[in-house]
Amino acid sequence: MISGNLADAHRAFDPVAVEILRARLQSIAQEMSVVLERLSRSYLINEAHHLGAAVFDQEGRMLAVHLGHPSHLWALALSVKHALEKFSFDLEDGDVIIVNDPYEGGTALPEMTMVHVTLLDGENFLFPAVRVRHADVGGGHPGGLFPSAMQIYQEGDIISPVRLVKSGALLRDVLKRLVKNNRTPDLYEADLTAMIAAGRLGQRRIRELCQEFGAEFVYHAAEPILSYAARYLREGISRWPRGVSEGRAKLGGKLRGNFEVEVRVRLLVSDESIIADFEGTSSQVSQPLNCTLASTYAFSTLPILAAMGEEVPLNEGVLEVVKVEAPEGTIVNPRFPAAVSLSSGQLCSLVSEAVGSAIASRTGKVMKKVWGVVPQVIAFNEEGFLSQMSLVAGGDSASEEADGWLSPAPLGRQQIPCIEQLELEHGKRFRMMEREIVCDSAGPGRTRGAPGTRTVLRVLQPDMELTSFGPALQAQGDRVELRRGKSGDVFSMYIEKVPLQEGDSLIVEKGGGPGAGSGWRREVSAVLEDVKNGYISSEAAAAQYGVILEPQSLLVDEAGTARRRAQMEAVKDKER
Amino acid sequence: MGFKIGIDVGGTFTDLAVADPNGKIYFTKTLSTPGNETDGVIRGIGKAAGHFGKSLGEFLRATDLVIHGTTTATNIMLQFNGAKVGLITTKGFRDEIEIRRGIKESMFDVMLEAPYPIAPRRQRLGVTERCNFRGEVVTLLDEEEARGVVRQFRGLGVDAFAVCFLFSFLNPLHEERVGAIIREECPGAYICLSSQVLPRVRDFERVSTTAVNAYVGPGLSRYLGQLQEQVQGSGYREDLLIMQSNGGVASASQCAERGVYALFSGPAAGIAAASFIGDLIGYKDLITVDMGGTSYDVCLIKSGQPTITTDSWVSRYRVAVPMIDIHSIGAGGGSIAWIDRGGALRVGPQSAGASPGPACYGFGGREPTVTDADLVLGYLNPDYFAGGEIKLDQERAAEALRDRISRPLGMTVEEAAHAIYRVVNNSMSNGIRVVSVQRGYDPRDFALMAFGGAGGVHAAVQAVDLGIPTLIIPKAASVLCALGDLIADAKITETRSFISSVDDLDLEEMNRTVAELIETGMKKLPRDALRSVEINRYVEMRYCGEVHEVSVPIRGLTAHISRQNVRATTKDFHRLHEQLYAYRDVNNAVEILNLRVDVIGKIPRPLMEEAAFEGEDPSRALKNKRPVYFAQLGRYTDTPVYDGSRIRPGNVFMGPCVIEESFTTIVIQPGQEAILDRFFNYIIEIGERS
């Protein structure tokens, strides 16, 4: 009635058991993330979830990963490899290695990986690694974001792989040396401690796993877990037409000097893989916009995962399918010591945009934006006060099926600040005056983009300086403006280290996301709803959607609407 | 003493537990009447009346207490058919409920759509006013503007008002003033002030909770009013009591005002019953699992107290009132098995639900489900499922398994069924790990209690997986929520922000606040529950700089909280923090964020029927034998099947065997031993992990 091998399957190596183990490793990664969130003292980690946690196999291949921010996806894998390489033959159980070097698998200096070495019978075994973005990393500008940096030396403390814990004992001299090079030493130390605690928890869970499944089984399960992810992804892309397509994305603006860069990608889809070839992309620039290899890998992978339309099992098996070719010396693979600190909020989105548009022309479907340029705003003073005000909602694009909605970054778990919590902490320094949706900011379309938002802060105490640079990069609809309360002067675009005065207003606007399809095809009832809800004005309803409304009653002028929509359609036809 | 009636309305069945004047409990079930729950409830009461040889009127006149677990609030949030809510906020902040801090539930799912708007933007308006972080008014309330907004909402046909101003938890005056204006302009409207619903820091949490309260309130209020009228019209003379998500009951009128507390009323009752039974039979530390058609709900009970959380989400809205912490995963009897793109076998979270249901129901379902796998493996009886109400078709189950799973994976139907069984068991075990291991508890220190229709088929496997030594399955497993309604105490939870570092704490202010919370809670207790009152005080603390709090019971037996008490409580905080997050630092500054008080009014509990042991031999209850698959044996084994209705306390069962209760099946694995105890619970001793 039932074959004998079912009974064997229960004990021996079988696909169901591998799937069970994979789920367990995934939950270990997630549990480490939760510990990081809970223990961390800095907003970037505990609320904005700028973190990642992963479990690696004995050879340093990433088996499971849980992310709060996509920037860490491959930086975790690559920096772990660099760290292991540096310390090969010199590792002991309970060692912890820390690294932030963007040129050794990293992204930007505040983002650090911590590797928790785990040996079993003297051999490398499954081990955890965690990665977060710290509040500060020393260097020429608070927060590790230095708009006028020209080389990485100016951006902060470069940490090539170094041992922070030896056989379970914290090396206090190393810790002191790290903390000494930081503007927020207490915060930094607390967050490093959180990383150590999270890693230790991961190690404990891995040991429990071995007790349950047997170390031998766990050891050998890595291969099938990796090939499962690769197979999953291959099956997903098997529906895409084979062949080559191209994508481009441009960015220009002014930082220390004007710049104009372009990311170009050729996407080759075959049965086995997707190759993203960045040949033809701009050379590296003197501004800190350069995007290291780990970022280029991550932000190339994002649109591919997004195009699958479901949760893809994430582990290093994905890199068997997704290949990146980035010529050295370009902005997507710069040479040391090019500055990199502004890449993640800015240039990375170009990588995703270029790859996304190449996918769209391959699949013929509207590709939702997976990552957006963010207006980056940071307030600080010399006493160690540091506040990131970058996180604002808005910018989600429409899909073919649905309108965009308010989430700060489509592929992140960032939470924008809680107003009351922010003011309890910094209420003497500033007060939030407004955080609301901006009418007519949503990109029109048959489905429309998410509306943008405006955040206004009033300065109450003159002890801070301000730096902002997002909108200098001309992202659509974004705006940062500092209005002097007393003189009425206005600073906007690129602002660096401007002292704030009492009564100043800081206005940060995130533009709306693009719509999909033609506005005049949007259902009239949906347009009417949008007007009633104040997402769009009656004027925009007429101009962008061809819906004519009676001014007072908001009744639809059916005849007028039909005429206007016919005109819009005719114009569109003529354009073709 | 008269009758006490506990009623739990579920999706399919309405369950009743009735304690007669001698305290003996009678259980019954009727079909629910979705759309008009009241009918099913009245029919159920009528059925119970019949059992006691009384008319409905006679029965209700002889009843002291009717306690009800309702799905009304939960259903409103599932079906989004609540009130038309008008939300009034501080000017400049009306979109917080839509911006929702930018939270997105599924990171890589770009296609995830916006949550359903329970307060669409045109029903949200700001009013000029502002308090700062100390609760000081920095901008006066513009009353005329507020009145204009209320009138505008009235014009839109708004029937529930939610008012949420920044820092109102420190200074509620502006909200209260707007409340008064609403009462003037719209007499009879449903009004929720955030400073009353959730007077705690964090604007998004507060506005979302307040809006949900306004959204579910009027519908809940109507339903409870209607039900109260019906039972009172039929002869019941007391107040109707309602089960709440905090695990205690409150009067219907109190509940109607705080609709958010009526969410998850049913599941909370099940947990109340579980802790009651555990207490009765000497298991105060329990992990409970409730396996239904679509979900598997796990909860941890420590020292008789279920864990409480303020982190809940309901239909993608944040509800931050303290409620029983139920971890729910999408794994139930109806969960569908499928093969993903990578070739892995997955189970759920899609469910075939009750309609079309599992393939074996024969209602047109084609997808293989957990129930289909359980049937193929011999765990379920095709002729006796859900009290015989549903006939299970083995051929259809096998066909679905063959088409969707076994052929593509190249295995036999039986292997496929067993693979599904393993995968779903693993999800369940992981669900238990989340509430135990991941929160610093060792599951081996707990007993596992399983209930809900499908719990008994799988629970023994989870016990083995997690090293849990004892599994308890109440005979009343399928009606446990109704029992919970019957035995729960009255409980009012009051909470308020109280922000201070532990080091320079104003103790008098803290004592004053706690006293106020207790006083408010006492006023809300149903009057029947005032005879014996217990107060539990909690303080929510964290290390300075963290953003999540740990809820710590305040140490101390005296009403006045002393320095000494605070020190002891802080010590407990360090310990709890380490237990939860594997880290403590006694040198770190600790701060207090919120205070919470549970005012518990003891309601006399019915006596559970206690029978004498009647000998170990269960052969009187032996029904037949059928082939059942057990992995440890590696094959189908002819396995004894017992008829639950004939099993007597003291009967002992050696695994492998199957026990069939009318609405629950219990599978005893090989090597395990079960006994029916004096209170009619199956106690299963789990052997060592094989």
PDB file of C-alpha atoms in Angstrom, chain B residues 29 289 291-292 361 370-371 373-390 392 421 425 428 449-462 471-479 623-624 626-628 630 639-645 647 656-669 672 674 682 684:
ATOM      1  CA  LYS B  29     -24.300  23.334  19.147  1.00  0.00           C
ATOM      2  CA  VAL B 289      -3.292  25.658  19.911  1.00  0.00           C
ATOM      3  CA  MET B 291      -6.780  24.578  14.775  1.00  0.00           C
ATOM      4  CA  GLY B 292      -9.778  25.479  12.675  1.00  0.00           C
ATOM      5  CA  TYR B 361     -16.262  17.275   1.294  1.00  0.00           C
ATOM      6  CA  VAL B 370      -4.788  19.123   5.008  1.00  0.00           C
ATOM      7  CA  THR B 371      -8.125  17.461   5.733  1.00  0.00           C
ATOM      8  CA  ALA B 373      -4.325  14.286   3.589  1.00  0.00           C
ATOM      9  CA  ASP B 374      -5.560  13.455   7.091  1.00  0.00           C
ATOM     10  CA  LEU B 375      -8.352  11.382   5.566  1.00  0.00           C
ATOM     11  CA  VAL B 376      -6.021   9.447   3.249  1.00  0.00           C
ATOM     12  CA  LEU B 377      -3.720   8.715   6.178  1.00  0.00           C
ATOM     13  CA  GLY B 378      -6.665   7.200   8.044  1.00  0.00           C
ATOM     14  CA  TYR B 379      -6.786   9.794  10.833  1.00  0.00           C
ATOM     15  CA  LEU B 380     -10.326  10.898   9.999  1.00  0.00           C
ATOM     16  CA  ASN B 381     -13.426   8.768   9.753  1.00  0.00           C
ATOM     17  CA  PRO B 382     -15.207   9.311   6.414  1.00  0.00           C
ATOM     18  CA  ASP B 383     -18.563   8.487   7.975  1.00  0.00           C
ATOM     19  CA  TYR B 384     -18.206  10.452  11.152  1.00  0.00           C
ATOM     20  CA  PHE B 385     -16.896  13.996  10.639  1.00  0.00           C
ATOM     21  CA  ALA B 386     -18.242  17.144  12.307  1.00  0.00           C
ATOM     22  CA  GLY B 387     -20.698  15.088  14.316  1.00  0.00           C
ATOM     23  CA  GLY B 388     -21.707  13.165  11.229  1.00  0.00           C
ATOM     24  CA  GLU B 389     -22.889  16.336   9.468  1.00  0.00           C
ATOM     25  CA  ILE B 390     -20.388  15.968   6.641  1.00  0.00           C
ATOM     26  CA  LEU B 392     -16.004  12.572   3.560  1.00  0.00           C
ATOM     27  CA  TYR B 421       1.098  16.144   6.947  1.00  0.00           C
ATOM     28  CA  ASN B 425       3.046  19.972  11.122  1.00  0.00           C
ATOM     29  CA  MET B 428       2.538  24.469  13.289  1.00  0.00           C
ATOM     30  CA  MET B 449      -3.440  22.080  25.069  1.00  0.00           C
ATOM     31  CA  ALA B 450      -5.142  21.544  21.727  1.00  0.00           C
ATOM     32  CA  PHE B 451      -8.657  22.483  20.792  1.00  0.00           C
ATOM     33  CA  GLY B 452     -10.742  23.475  17.781  1.00  0.00           C
ATOM     34  CA  GLY B 453     -12.069  20.841  15.408  1.00  0.00           C
ATOM     35  CA  ALA B 454      -8.744  19.683  13.918  1.00  0.00           C
ATOM     36  CA  GLY B 455      -6.318  20.239  16.802  1.00  0.00           C
ATOM     37  CA  GLY B 456      -6.277  16.677  18.081  1.00  0.00           C
ATOM     38  CA  VAL B 457      -5.100  15.106  14.827  1.00  0.00           C
ATOM     39  CA  HIS B 458      -1.837  17.039  14.726  1.00  0.00           C
ATOM     40  CA  ALA B 459      -1.015  18.182  18.238  1.00  0.00           C
ATOM     41  CA  ALA B 460       0.846  15.037  19.303  1.00  0.00           C
ATOM     42  CA  VAL B 461       3.380  15.684  16.532  1.00  0.00           C
ATOM     43  CA  GLN B 462       4.019  19.241  17.756  1.00  0.00           C
ATOM     44  CA  LEU B 471      -0.613  17.039  25.708  1.00  0.00           C
ATOM     45  CA  ILE B 472      -4.086  17.913  26.980  1.00  0.00           C
ATOM     46  CA  ILE B 473      -7.166  17.694  24.814  1.00  0.00           C
ATOM     47  CA  PRO B 474     -10.400  18.583  26.585  1.00  0.00           C
ATOM     48  CA  LYS B 475     -13.338  16.425  25.643  1.00  0.00           C
ATOM     49  CA  ALA B 476     -15.092  19.749  25.133  1.00  0.00           C
ATOM     50  CA  ALA B 477     -12.373  20.821  22.645  1.00  0.00           C
ATOM     51  CA  SER B 478     -14.864  21.823  19.990  1.00  0.00           C
ATOM     52  CA  VAL B 479     -16.967  23.994  22.318  1.00  0.00           C
ATOM     53  CA  LYS B 623     -15.728   1.001  17.877  1.00  0.00           C
ATOM     54  CA  ASN B 624     -13.697  -0.814  15.235  1.00  0.00           C
ATOM     55  CA  ARG B 626      -9.056   0.822  10.519  1.00  0.00           C
ATOM     56  CA  PRO B 627      -5.715   1.191   8.756  1.00  0.00           C
ATOM     57  CA  VAL B 628      -3.950   4.355   9.893  1.00  0.00           C
ATOM     58  CA  PHE B 630       2.159   6.207  11.390  1.00  0.00           C
ATOM     59  CA  THR B 639      -5.491   0.744  14.503  1.00  0.00           C
ATOM     60  CA  PRO B 640      -8.194   0.651  17.177  1.00  0.00           C
ATOM     61  CA  VAL B 641     -10.777   3.422  16.981  1.00  0.00           C
ATOM     62  CA  TYR B 642     -12.666   4.421  20.128  1.00  0.00           C
ATOM     63  CA  ASP B 643     -16.052   6.080  20.468  1.00  0.00           C
ATOM     64  CA  GLY B 644     -15.546   9.129  22.671  1.00  0.00           C
ATOM     65  CA  SER B 645     -19.102   9.121  23.974  1.00  0.00           C
ATOM     66  CA  ILE B 647     -15.115   6.554  27.126  1.00  0.00           C
ATOM     67  CA  PRO B 656      -1.398   3.933  18.275  1.00  0.00           C
ATOM     68  CA  CYS B 657      -5.117   4.553  18.437  1.00  0.00           C
ATOM     69  CA  VAL B 658      -7.759   7.043  17.375  1.00  0.00           C
ATOM     70  CA  ILE B 659     -10.456   8.555  19.581  1.00  0.00           C
ATOM     71  CA  GLU B 660     -13.523   9.965  17.880  1.00  0.00           C
ATOM     72  CA  GLU B 661     -15.432  12.650  19.745  1.00  0.00           C
ATOM     73  CA  SER B 662     -18.435  14.048  17.911  1.00  0.00           C
ATOM     74  CA  PHE B 663     -16.633  17.175  16.653  1.00  0.00           C
ATOM     75  CA  THR B 664     -13.005  16.284  17.276  1.00  0.00           C
ATOM     76  CA  THR B 665     -10.693  13.438  16.408  1.00  0.00           C
ATOM     77  CA  ILE B 666      -7.685  12.633  18.555  1.00  0.00           C
ATOM     78  CA  VAL B 667      -4.789  10.654  17.140  1.00  0.00           C
ATOM     79  CA  ILE B 668      -2.564   8.968  19.720  1.00  0.00           C
ATOM     80  CA  GLN B 669       0.837   8.191  18.230  1.00  0.00           C
ATOM     81  CA  GLN B 672       2.149   7.512  23.648  1.00  0.00           C
ATOM     82  CA  ALA B 674      -3.564   8.659  27.066  1.00  0.00           C
ATOM     83  CA  TYR B 682      -7.546  13.513  27.598  1.00  0.00           C
ATOM     84  CA  ILE B 684      -1.503  12.280  26.719  1.00  0.00           C
TER      85      ILE B 684
END
